mmCIF file of C-alpha atoms in Angstrom:
data_model
loop_
_atom_site.group_PDB
_atom_site.id
_atom_site.type_symbol
_atom_site.label_atom_id
_atom_site.label_comp_id
_atom_site.label_asym_id
_atom_site.label_seq_id
_atom_site.Cartn_x
_atom_site.Cartn_y
_atom_site.Cartn_z
ATOM 1 C CA UNK K 1060 91.296 63.468 174.290
ATOM 2 C CA UNK K 1061 93.814 65.960 172.972
ATOM 3 C CA UNK K 1062 92.368 69.316 172.045
ATOM 4 C CA UNK K 1063 92.945 70.370 168.429
ATOM 5 C CA UNK K 1064 93.855 74.065 168.273
ATOM 6 C CA UNK K 1065 92.586 76.091 165.328
ATOM 7 C CA UNK K 1066 95.353 77.513 163.197
ATOM 8 C CA UNK K 1067 94.907 80.773 161.304
ATOM 9 C CA UNK K 1068 96.856 81.364 158.124
ATOM 10 C CA UNK K 1069 98.203 84.727 157.135
ATOM 11 C CA UNK K 1070 98.661 85.823 153.460
ATOM 12 C CA UNK K 1071 102.364 84.987 153.554
ATOM 13 C CA UNK K 1072 101.535 81.406 154.593
ATOM 14 C CA UNK K 1073 98.990 81.196 151.767
ATOM 15 C CA UNK K 1074 101.584 82.322 149.235
ATOM 16 C CA UNK K 1075 104.095 79.803 150.598
ATOM 17 C CA UNK K 1076 101.602 76.989 150.313
ATOM 18 C CA UNK K 1077 100.872 77.884 146.708
ATOM 19 C CA UNK K 1078 104.561 77.956 145.879
ATOM 20 C CA UNK K 1079 105.075 74.647 147.689
ATOM 21 C CA UNK K 1080 102.511 72.976 145.438
ATOM 22 C CA UNK K 1081 103.817 73.739 141.931
ATOM 23 C CA UNK K 1082 101.659 71.078 140.314
ATOM 24 C CA UNK K 1083 98.433 72.887 141.208
ATOM 25 C CA UNK K 1084 97.713 75.897 139.086
ATOM 26 C CA UNK K 1085 96.709 78.982 141.072
ATOM 27 C CA UNK K 1086 93.085 79.970 140.706
ATOM 28 C CA UNK K 1087 91.225 83.237 140.864
ATOM 29 C CA UNK K 1088 89.923 82.220 144.300
ATOM 30 C CA UNK K 1089 93.508 81.745 145.506
ATOM 31 C CA UNK K 1090 94.328 85.303 144.479
ATOM 32 C CA UNK K 1091 91.171 86.628 146.146
ATOM 33 C CA UNK K 1092 92.121 84.861 149.396
ATOM 34 C CA UNK K 1093 95.663 86.288 149.276
ATOM 35 C CA UNK K 1094 94.454 89.821 148.585
ATOM 36 C CA UNK K 1095 91.580 89.658 151.044
ATOM 37 C CA UNK K 1096 88.974 90.567 148.433
ATOM 38 C CA UNK K 1097 86.154 88.835 146.609
ATOM 39 C CA UNK K 1098 86.745 86.744 143.450
ATOM 40 C CA UNK K 1099 84.575 89.262 141.573
ATOM 41 C CA UNK K 1100 87.004 92.060 142.470
ATOM 42 C CA UNK K 1101 89.933 89.989 141.217
ATOM 43 C CA UNK K 1102 88.013 89.277 138.016
ATOM 44 C CA UNK K 1103 87.329 92.981 137.516
ATOM 45 C CA UNK K 1104 91.021 93.846 137.965
ATOM 46 C CA UNK K 1105 92.184 91.071 135.631
ATOM 47 C CA UNK K 1106 89.690 92.080 132.948
ATOM 48 C CA UNK K 1107 90.407 95.791 133.294
ATOM 49 C CA UNK K 1108 86.858 96.602 134.400
ATOM 50 C CA UNK K 1109 87.002 99.964 136.154
ATOM 51 C CA UNK K 1110 84.396 99.382 138.866
ATOM 52 C CA UNK K 1111 84.057 97.781 142.282
ATOM 53 C CA UNK K 1112 87.508 98.675 143.637
ATOM 54 C CA UNK K 1113 89.871 101.564 144.331
ATOM 55 C CA UNK K 1114 93.539 102.012 143.417
ATOM 56 C CA UNK K 1115 94.788 100.582 146.697
ATOM 57 C CA UNK K 1116 92.700 97.440 146.217
ATOM 58 C CA UNK K 1117 93.907 97.128 142.617
ATOM 59 C CA UNK K 1118 97.562 97.274 143.753
ATOM 60 C CA UNK K 1119 96.889 94.624 146.406
ATOM 61 C CA UNK K 1120 95.262 92.336 143.839
ATOM 62 C CA UNK K 1121 98.128 92.799 141.364
ATOM 63 C CA UNK K 1122 100.650 91.973 144.099
ATOM 64 C CA UNK K 1123 98.679 88.829 144.977
ATOM 65 C CA UNK K 1124 98.559 87.813 141.299
ATOM 66 C CA UNK K 1125 102.342 88.060 141.118
ATOM 67 C CA UNK K 1126 102.927 86.180 144.372
ATOM 68 C CA UNK K 1127 100.555 83.380 143.379
ATOM 69 C CA UNK K 1128 101.907 83.282 139.805
ATOM 70 C CA UNK K 1129 98.299 83.402 138.616
ATOM 71 C CA UNK K 1130 97.599 83.215 134.873
ATOM 72 C CA UNK K 1131 94.038 83.755 133.603
ATOM 73 C CA UNK K 1132 92.576 80.908 131.547
ATOM 74 C CA UNK K 1133 91.728 82.676 128.287
ATOM 75 C CA UNK K 1134 89.985 79.621 126.853
ATOM 76 C CA UNK K 1135 87.680 79.382 129.863
ATOM 77 C CA UNK K 1136 87.004 83.102 129.759
ATOM 78 C CA UNK K 1137 86.119 82.861 126.060
ATOM 79 C CA UNK K 1138 83.572 80.151 126.811
ATOM 80 C CA UNK K 1139 81.975 82.296 129.511
ATOM 81 C CA UNK K 1140 81.951 85.599 127.645
ATOM 82 C CA UNK K 1141 81.993 84.517 123.980
ATOM 83 C CA UNK K 1142 85.089 86.704 123.557
ATOM 84 C CA UNK K 1143 88.472 85.650 122.278
ATOM 85 C CA UNK K 1144 90.263 88.665 123.794
ATOM 86 C CA UNK K 1145 92.035 89.200 120.465
ATOM 87 C CA UNK K 1146 91.815 91.745 117.651
ATOM 88 C CA UNK K 1147 92.924 90.994 114.101
ATOM 89 C CA UNK K 1148 94.975 93.310 111.903
ATOM 90 C CA UNK K 1149 95.076 92.886 108.126
ATOM 91 C CA UNK K 1150 97.691 94.756 106.092
ATOM 92 C CA UNK K 1151 96.565 94.411 102.481
ATOM 93 C CA UNK K 1152 98.652 95.578 99.524
ATOM 94 C CA UNK K 1153 100.080 94.405 96.208
ATOM 95 C CA UNK K 1154 103.645 94.046 97.491
ATOM 96 C CA UNK K 1155 105.040 91.320 99.743
ATOM 97 C CA UNK K 1156 107.024 93.252 102.358
ATOM 98 C CA UNK K 1157 104.144 94.168 104.624
ATOM 99 C CA UNK K 1158 106.167 95.623 107.485
ATOM 100 C CA UNK K 1159 108.877 97.414 105.496
ATOM 101 C CA UNK K 1160 107.184 100.809 105.788
ATOM 102 C CA UNK K 1161 108.033 102.611 109.075
ATOM 103 C CA UNK K 1162 104.573 104.209 109.043
ATOM 104 C CA UNK K 1163 102.896 100.799 109.180
ATOM 105 C CA UNK K 1164 105.126 99.557 111.992
ATOM 106 C CA UNK K 1165 104.525 102.749 113.988
ATOM 107 C CA UNK K 1166 100.751 102.395 113.601
ATOM 108 C CA UNK K 1167 100.966 98.730 114.648
ATOM 109 C CA UNK K 1168 103.077 99.714 117.640
ATOM 110 C CA UNK K 1169 100.339 102.066 118.835
ATOM 111 C CA UNK K 1170 97.611 99.517 118.159
ATOM 112 C CA UNK K 1171 99.447 96.766 120.037
ATOM 113 C CA UNK K 1172 100.222 99.057 122.992
ATOM 114 C CA UNK K 1173 96.591 100.118 123.233
ATOM 115 C CA UNK K 1174 95.301 96.551 123.076
ATOM 116 C CA UNK K 1175 97.826 95.343 125.655
ATOM 117 C CA UNK K 1176 96.617 97.972 128.121
ATOM 118 C CA UNK K 1177 93.104 96.594 127.767
ATOM 119 C CA UNK K 1178 93.971 92.899 128.041
ATOM 120 C CA UNK K 1179 93.644 92.078 124.332
ATOM 121 C CA UNK K 1180 96.207 90.481 122.036
ATOM 122 C CA UNK K 1181 96.878 91.307 118.381
ATOM 123 C CA UNK K 1182 96.706 88.776 115.544
ATOM 124 C CA UNK K 1183 98.577 90.187 112.541
ATOM 125 C CA UNK K 1184 98.416 89.018 108.937
ATOM 126 C CA UNK K 1185 99.946 90.579 105.832
ATOM 127 C CA UNK K 1186 98.150 89.817 102.588
ATOM 128 C CA UNK K 1187 98.387 90.340 98.881
ATOM 129 C CA UNK K 1188 95.145 91.835 97.561
ATOM 130 C CA UNK K 1189 94.263 88.557 95.843
ATOM 131 C CA UNK K 1190 94.584 86.479 99.031
ATOM 132 C CA UNK K 1191 91.838 87.958 101.167
ATOM 133 C CA UNK K 1192 89.256 85.205 100.585
ATOM 134 C CA UNK K 1193 91.693 82.504 101.778
ATOM 135 C CA UNK K 1194 93.240 84.453 104.671
ATOM 136 C CA UNK K 1195 93.161 82.634 108.011
ATOM 137 C CA UNK K 1196 91.778 85.706 109.780
ATOM 138 C CA UNK K 1197 88.836 85.602 107.365
ATOM 139 C CA UNK K 1198 88.358 81.836 107.189
ATOM 140 C CA UNK K 1199 88.691 81.165 110.926
ATOM 141 C CA UNK K 1200 86.942 82.995 113.746
ATOM 142 C CA UNK K 1201 90.021 83.950 115.756
ATOM 143 C CA UNK K 1202 89.217 87.496 116.848
ATOM 144 C CA UNK K 1203 86.552 89.759 118.335
ATOM 145 C CA UNK K 1204 87.128 92.502 115.796
ATOM 146 C CA UNK K 1205 89.206 93.320 112.749
ATOM 147 C CA UNK K 1206 91.427 96.300 111.901
ATOM 148 C CA UNK K 1207 92.402 96.886 108.270
ATOM 149 C CA UNK K 1208 95.068 98.963 106.534
ATOM 150 C CA UNK K 1209 94.921 98.546 102.773
ATOM 151 C CA UNK K 1210 96.150 100.055 99.546
ATOM 152 C CA UNK K 1211 93.423 101.294 97.232
ATOM 153 C CA UNK K 1212 90.001 102.653 98.083
ATOM 154 C CA UNK K 1213 87.920 100.420 100.366
ATOM 155 C CA UNK K 1214 84.662 101.922 99.138
ATOM 156 C CA UNK K 1215 85.581 101.082 95.529
ATOM 157 C CA UNK K 1216 86.550 97.484 96.369
ATOM 158 C CA UNK K 1217 83.106 95.869 96.209
ATOM 159 C CA UNK K 1218 84.251 92.251 96.661
ATOM 160 C CA UNK K 1219 86.620 93.206 99.466
ATOM 161 C CA UNK K 1220 83.894 95.070 101.337
ATOM 162 C CA UNK K 1221 81.457 92.185 100.923
ATOM 163 C CA UNK K 1222 83.992 89.645 102.235
ATOM 164 C CA UNK K 1223 84.789 91.647 105.357
ATOM 165 C CA UNK K 1224 81.183 92.499 106.143
ATOM 166 C CA UNK K 1225 80.188 88.840 105.798
ATOM 167 C CA UNK K 1226 82.426 88.097 108.802
ATOM 168 C CA UNK K 1227 79.976 90.019 111.012
ATOM 169 C CA UNK K 1228 82.749 91.480 113.133
ATOM 170 C CA UNK K 1229 83.304 95.145 114.011
ATOM 171 C CA UNK K 1230 85.873 96.719 111.696
ATOM 172 C CA UNK K 1231 88.279 99.626 112.167
ATOM 173 C CA UNK K 1232 89.548 100.953 108.840
ATOM 174 C CA UNK K 1233 92.803 102.919 108.917
ATOM 175 C CA UNK K 1234 93.712 105.631 106.414
ATOM 176 C CA UNK K 1235 90.740 105.441 104.081
ATOM 177 C CA UNK K 1236 89.574 108.594 102.278
ATOM 178 C CA UNK K 1237 85.968 108.421 103.438
ATOM 179 C CA UNK K 1238 83.987 106.358 105.960
ATOM 180 C CA UNK K 1239 81.702 103.522 104.952
ATOM 181 C CA UNK K 1240 78.104 104.628 105.643
ATOM 182 C CA UNK K 1241 76.946 101.013 106.031
ATOM 183 C CA UNK K 1242 78.038 98.215 108.286
ATOM 184 C CA UNK K 1243 79.708 98.016 111.677
ATOM 185 C CA UNK K 1244 82.736 100.082 110.648
ATOM 186 C CA UNK K 1245 84.754 102.927 112.179
ATOM 187 C CA UNK K 1246 87.097 104.918 109.918
ATOM 188 C CA UNK K 1247 90.254 106.423 111.468
ATOM 189 C CA UNK K 1248 92.689 108.502 109.464
ATOM 190 C CA UNK K 1249 95.046 111.453 109.603
ATOM 191 C CA UNK K 1250 94.620 114.641 107.600
ATOM 192 C CA UNK K 1251 96.989 113.866 104.729
ATOM 193 C CA UNK K 1252 95.269 116.381 102.466
ATOM 194 C CA UNK K 1253 96.009 119.252 104.834
ATOM 195 C CA UNK K 1254 99.532 117.937 105.368
ATOM 196 C CA UNK K 1255 100.173 118.120 101.626
ATOM 197 C CA UNK K 1256 98.613 121.558 101.499
ATOM 198 C CA UNK K 1257 100.748 123.071 104.270
ATOM 199 C CA UNK K 1258 104.031 121.630 103.004
ATOM 200 C CA UNK K 1259 103.334 122.977 99.511
ATOM 201 C CA UNK K 1260 102.427 126.370 100.976
ATOM 202 C CA UNK K 1261 105.738 126.357 102.830
ATOM 203 C CA UNK K 1262 107.686 125.534 99.649
ATOM 204 C CA UNK K 1263 105.940 128.281 97.682
ATOM 205 C CA UNK K 1264 106.573 130.792 100.454
ATOM 206 C CA UNK K 1265 110.249 129.864 100.265
ATOM 207 C CA UNK K 1266 110.213 130.709 96.540
ATOM 208 C CA UNK K 1267 109.440 127.406 94.797
ATOM 209 C CA UNK K 1268 108.226 127.826 91.211
ATOM 210 C CA UNK K 1269 108.238 124.196 90.106
ATOM 211 C CA UNK K 1270 107.395 121.550 92.722
ATOM 212 C CA UNK K 1271 108.016 117.925 91.801
ATOM 213 C CA UNK K 1272 106.026 115.394 93.840
ATOM 214 C CA UNK K 1273 107.450 111.856 93.807
ATOM 215 C CA UNK K 1274 105.211 109.017 94.997
ATOM 216 C CA UNK K 1275 105.143 105.216 94.534
ATOM 217 C CA UNK K 1276 102.952 103.559 91.907
ATOM 218 C CA UNK K 1277 101.123 101.549 94.577
ATOM 219 C CA UNK K 1278 97.813 103.264 95.247
ATOM 220 C CA UNK K 1279 97.839 104.319 98.894
ATOM 221 C CA UNK K 1280 94.941 106.733 99.524
ATOM 222 C CA UNK K 1281 97.135 108.724 101.921
ATOM 223 C CA UNK K 1282 99.716 109.414 99.190
ATOM 224 C CA UNK K 1283 96.986 110.546 96.799
ATOM 225 C CA UNK K 1284 95.578 112.862 99.467
ATOM 226 C CA UNK K 1285 98.991 114.450 100.068
ATOM 227 C CA UNK K 1286 99.431 115.206 96.371
ATOM 228 C CA UNK K 1287 95.842 116.470 96.124
ATOM 229 C CA UNK K 1288 96.401 118.825 99.052
ATOM 230 C CA UNK K 1289 99.559 120.248 97.471
ATOM 231 C CA UNK K 1290 97.832 120.722 94.126
ATOM 232 C CA UNK K 1291 94.828 122.342 95.794
ATOM 233 C CA UNK K 1292 97.010 124.969 97.443
ATOM 234 C CA UNK K 1293 98.655 125.907 94.152
ATOM 235 C CA UNK K 1294 95.328 126.192 92.362
ATOM 236 C CA UNK K 1295 93.453 127.963 95.161
ATOM 237 C CA UNK K 1296 96.206 130.449 96.011
ATOM 238 C CA UNK K 1297 96.871 131.537 92.437
ATOM 239 C CA UNK K 1298 100.592 131.035 93.047
ATOM 240 C CA UNK K 1299 102.820 131.215 90.000
ATOM 241 C CA UNK K 1300 104.028 127.711 90.712
ATOM 242 C CA UNK K 1301 103.504 124.534 88.768
ATOM 243 C CA UNK K 1302 103.547 120.968 89.954
ATOM 244 C CA UNK K 1303 104.710 117.723 88.339
ATOM 245 C CA UNK K 1304 103.935 114.287 89.769
ATOM 246 C CA UNK K 1305 106.506 111.501 89.312
ATOM 247 C CA UNK K 1306 105.811 107.865 90.143
ATOM 248 C CA UNK K 1307 108.447 105.341 91.160
ATOM 249 C CA UNK K 1308 107.930 101.590 90.984
ATOM 250 C CA UNK K 1309 108.068 101.428 94.794
ATOM 251 C CA UNK K 1310 109.307 103.364 97.826
ATOM 252 C CA UNK K 1311 112.867 101.997 97.790
ATOM 253 C CA UNK K 1312 115.880 104.284 97.446
ATOM 254 C CA UNK K 1313 116.812 102.771 94.075
ATOM 255 C CA UNK K 1314 113.323 103.209 92.616
ATOM 256 C CA UNK K 1315 112.951 106.749 93.979
ATOM 257 C CA UNK K 1316 116.331 107.849 92.688
ATOM 258 C CA UNK K 1317 115.641 106.199 89.333
ATOM 259 C CA UNK K 1318 112.406 108.187 88.930
ATOM 260 C CA UNK K 1319 114.082 111.482 89.859
ATOM 261 C CA UNK K 1320 117.119 110.774 87.656
ATOM 262 C CA UNK K 1321 114.840 110.050 84.718
ATOM 263 C CA UNK K 1322 113.111 113.396 85.215
ATOM 264 C CA UNK K 1323 116.417 115.230 85.538
ATOM 265 C CA UNK K 1324 117.575 113.655 82.270
ATOM 266 C CA UNK K 1325 114.801 115.575 80.487
ATOM 267 C CA UNK K 1326 116.595 118.790 81.532
ATOM 268 C CA UNK K 1327 113.455 120.078 83.187
ATOM 269 C CA UNK K 1328 114.068 122.913 85.640
ATOM 270 C CA UNK K 1329 112.685 122.483 89.149
ATOM 271 C CA UNK K 1330 113.463 123.960 92.535
ATOM 272 C CA UNK K 1331 111.567 121.786 95.028
ATOM 273 C CA UNK K 1332 110.832 118.107 95.570
ATOM 274 C CA UNK K 1333 107.978 116.935 97.773
ATOM 275 C CA UNK K 1334 108.400 113.222 98.454
ATOM 276 C CA UNK K 1335 105.509 110.985 99.475
ATOM 277 C CA UNK K 1336 107.330 109.915 102.626
ATOM 278 C CA UNK K 1337 110.584 110.537 104.469
ATOM 279 C CA UNK K 1338 112.519 107.545 103.159
ATOM 280 C CA UNK K 1339 111.850 108.722 99.596
ATOM 281 C CA UNK K 1340 112.870 112.256 100.584
ATOM 282 C CA UNK K 1341 116.165 111.014 102.041
ATOM 283 C CA UNK K 1342 116.870 108.980 98.882
ATOM 284 C CA UNK K 1343 116.211 112.102 96.790
ATOM 285 C CA UNK K 1344 118.427 114.228 99.036
ATOM 286 C CA UNK K 1345 121.321 111.792 98.581
ATOM 287 C CA UNK K 1346 120.893 111.750 94.804
ATOM 288 C CA UNK K 1347 120.849 115.544 94.536
ATOM 289 C CA UNK K 1348 123.874 115.837 96.818
ATOM 290 C CA UNK K 1349 125.717 113.297 94.678
ATOM 291 C CA UNK K 1350 124.868 115.463 91.671
ATOM 292 C CA UNK K 1351 126.480 118.387 93.536
ATOM 293 C CA UNK K 1352 123.264 120.345 93.861
ATOM 294 C CA UNK K 1353 122.972 122.515 96.945
ATOM 295 C CA UNK K 1354 120.080 121.902 99.304
ATOM 296 C CA UNK K 1355 118.074 124.046 99.839
ATOM 297 C CA UNK K 1356 119.729 126.743 97.693
ATOM 298 C CA UNK K 1357 119.350 124.911 94.366
ATOM 299 C CA UNK K 1358 116.578 122.445 95.247
ATOM 300 C CA UNK K 1359 114.413 122.259 98.348
ATOM 301 C CA UNK K 1360 113.450 118.806 99.656
ATOM 302 C CA UNK K 1361 110.503 117.919 101.877
ATOM 303 C CA UNK K 1362 109.159 114.573 103.051
ATOM 304 C CA UNK K 1363 106.209 113.252 105.021
ATOM 305 C CA UNK K 1364 105.589 111.320 108.268
ATOM 306 C CA UNK K 1365 108.281 112.655 110.634
ATOM 307 C CA UNK K 1366 108.859 109.293 112.316
ATOM 308 C CA UNK K 1367 111.736 108.690 114.722
ATOM 309 C CA UNK K 1368 114.068 107.038 112.207
ATOM 310 C CA UNK K 1369 114.797 110.378 110.477
ATOM 311 C CA UNK K 1370 116.809 111.386 113.562
ATOM 312 C CA UNK K 1371 119.534 109.108 112.170
ATOM 313 C CA UNK K 1372 119.672 111.179 108.966
ATOM 314 C CA UNK K 1373 122.505 113.691 109.265
ATOM 315 C CA UNK K 1374 120.375 116.597 108.029
ATOM 316 C CA UNK K 1375 117.232 117.920 109.686
ATOM 317 C CA UNK K 1376 114.586 117.142 107.087
ATOM 318 C CA UNK K 1377 111.562 119.349 106.489
ATOM 319 C CA UNK K 1378 108.594 117.029 106.817
ATOM 320 C CA UNK K 1379 105.029 116.646 108.054
ATOM 321 C CA UNK K 1380 104.524 114.750 111.290
ATOM 322 C CA UNK K 1381 102.022 111.902 111.015
ATOM 323 C CA UNK K 1382 100.313 110.729 114.234
ATOM 324 C CA UNK K 1383 100.736 107.063 113.254
ATOM 325 C CA UNK K 1384 101.316 105.755 116.780
ATOM 326 C CA UNK K 1385 98.403 107.798 118.139
ATOM 327 C CA UNK K 1386 96.194 106.530 115.318
ATOM 328 C CA UNK K 1387 96.983 102.945 116.336
ATOM 329 C CA UNK K 1388 96.212 103.706 119.981
ATOM 330 C CA UNK K 1389 92.925 105.324 118.952
ATOM 331 C CA UNK K 1390 92.071 102.215 116.936
ATOM 332 C CA UNK K 1391 92.613 100.032 120.001
ATOM 333 C CA UNK K 1392 90.440 102.281 122.167
ATOM 334 C CA UNK K 1393 87.508 102.387 119.752
ATOM 335 C CA UNK K 1394 87.712 98.701 118.892
ATOM 336 C CA UNK K 1395 87.722 97.521 122.513
ATOM 337 C CA UNK K 1396 84.954 99.938 123.450
ATOM 338 C CA UNK K 1397 82.885 98.639 120.531
ATOM 339 C CA UNK K 1398 83.498 95.014 121.595
ATOM 340 C CA UNK K 1399 82.494 95.726 125.185
ATOM 341 C CA UNK K 1400 79.542 98.086 124.595
ATOM 342 C CA UNK K 1401 78.152 96.864 121.266
ATOM 343 C CA UNK K 1402 78.513 100.139 119.340
ATOM 344 C CA UNK K 1403 81.203 102.507 118.063
ATOM 345 C CA UNK K 1404 81.274 105.952 119.704
ATOM 346 C CA UNK K 1405 82.032 107.523 116.350
ATOM 347 C CA UNK K 1406 82.018 106.328 112.754
ATOM 348 C CA UNK K 1407 84.787 108.622 111.474
ATOM 349 C CA UNK K 1408 87.691 110.435 113.150
ATOM 350 C CA UNK K 1409 90.496 112.457 111.541
ATOM 351 C CA UNK K 1410 93.685 113.391 113.410
ATOM 352 C CA UNK K 1411 95.681 116.508 112.438
ATOM 353 C CA UNK K 1412 99.170 116.494 110.950
ATOM 354 C CA UNK K 1413 101.888 119.047 111.709
ATOM 355 C CA UNK K 1414 104.540 120.746 109.549
ATOM 356 C CA UNK K 1415 108.090 120.328 110.880
ATOM 357 C CA UNK K 1416 110.493 122.792 109.250
ATOM 358 C CA UNK K 1417 114.068 121.596 108.893
ATOM 359 C CA UNK K 1418 117.162 122.768 107.028
ATOM 360 C CA UNK K 1419 116.267 121.221 103.646
ATOM 361 C CA UNK K 1420 113.843 124.001 102.641
#
């Protein structure tokens, strides 16, 4: 009788066999065999669990995942863990262009990056304020937690609060003036009040005697906080400076310029404009330049947010840097930690803003 020799396979042979059988989907056990580790270690690496392996082992597992073309079965994982590995994001306002504001897109960029690092996906929905009750993210259980950025004051929106809390999901609220003392909610915001205060202080120090603040009609708590901070500085410092608040129908260049032109038509004298955000500041700058006013000699102009797009503006704008991207990343961190541990580390966090002095003041 012929003797059957035992044949040992090396990892390269295992990878070849997996590639040679394209109809069979690679499993977690296949990856473990390729990497020479236990299936539990592979599971920990795939799920981002930082225990049971070192960096060298992690790199070996990741290489095996790539060689085996392994893709985790999210549906199966959800059945085992009761997690959907997804976080919802609601952008709620009265307008329809939910992603037109660079601040919102920067915050979403940070949120998405933070969730990706932790193995979670983002489900995004833009809503009109009257559509919340019928929103798919509210009607269908698609996510493990919900992030919300809304116009208006969340604490004053009784029906809105009740609808979200009835979902029984953890909630991260962005850019709300105060945290909700009840419910499973974490409030993350930037210090818009102080940002408004420091930019107004800068304008007054540069000699401003009449500051005109131009903001959109839509009630964003952050805009209100910026104006409140500017007004507080004037009142608290005793500066011989007055402040006028203009509202434009929206944040577009046409609406902003229309509001400023209407004010200029009244022949009011002013020497500084503090716009609610940078795009409104740039629109104002262009209008004043067209009117042959010198900036900053005749009128100083300051904006808010300091996002990357202002680098394309030919003039270095004085503005306040908003940590929008960092705020999104922080939201991802706290949401995932809440999902995985059952409790938020903190109920309210405020990030600082920073004055960036340009050539327009």
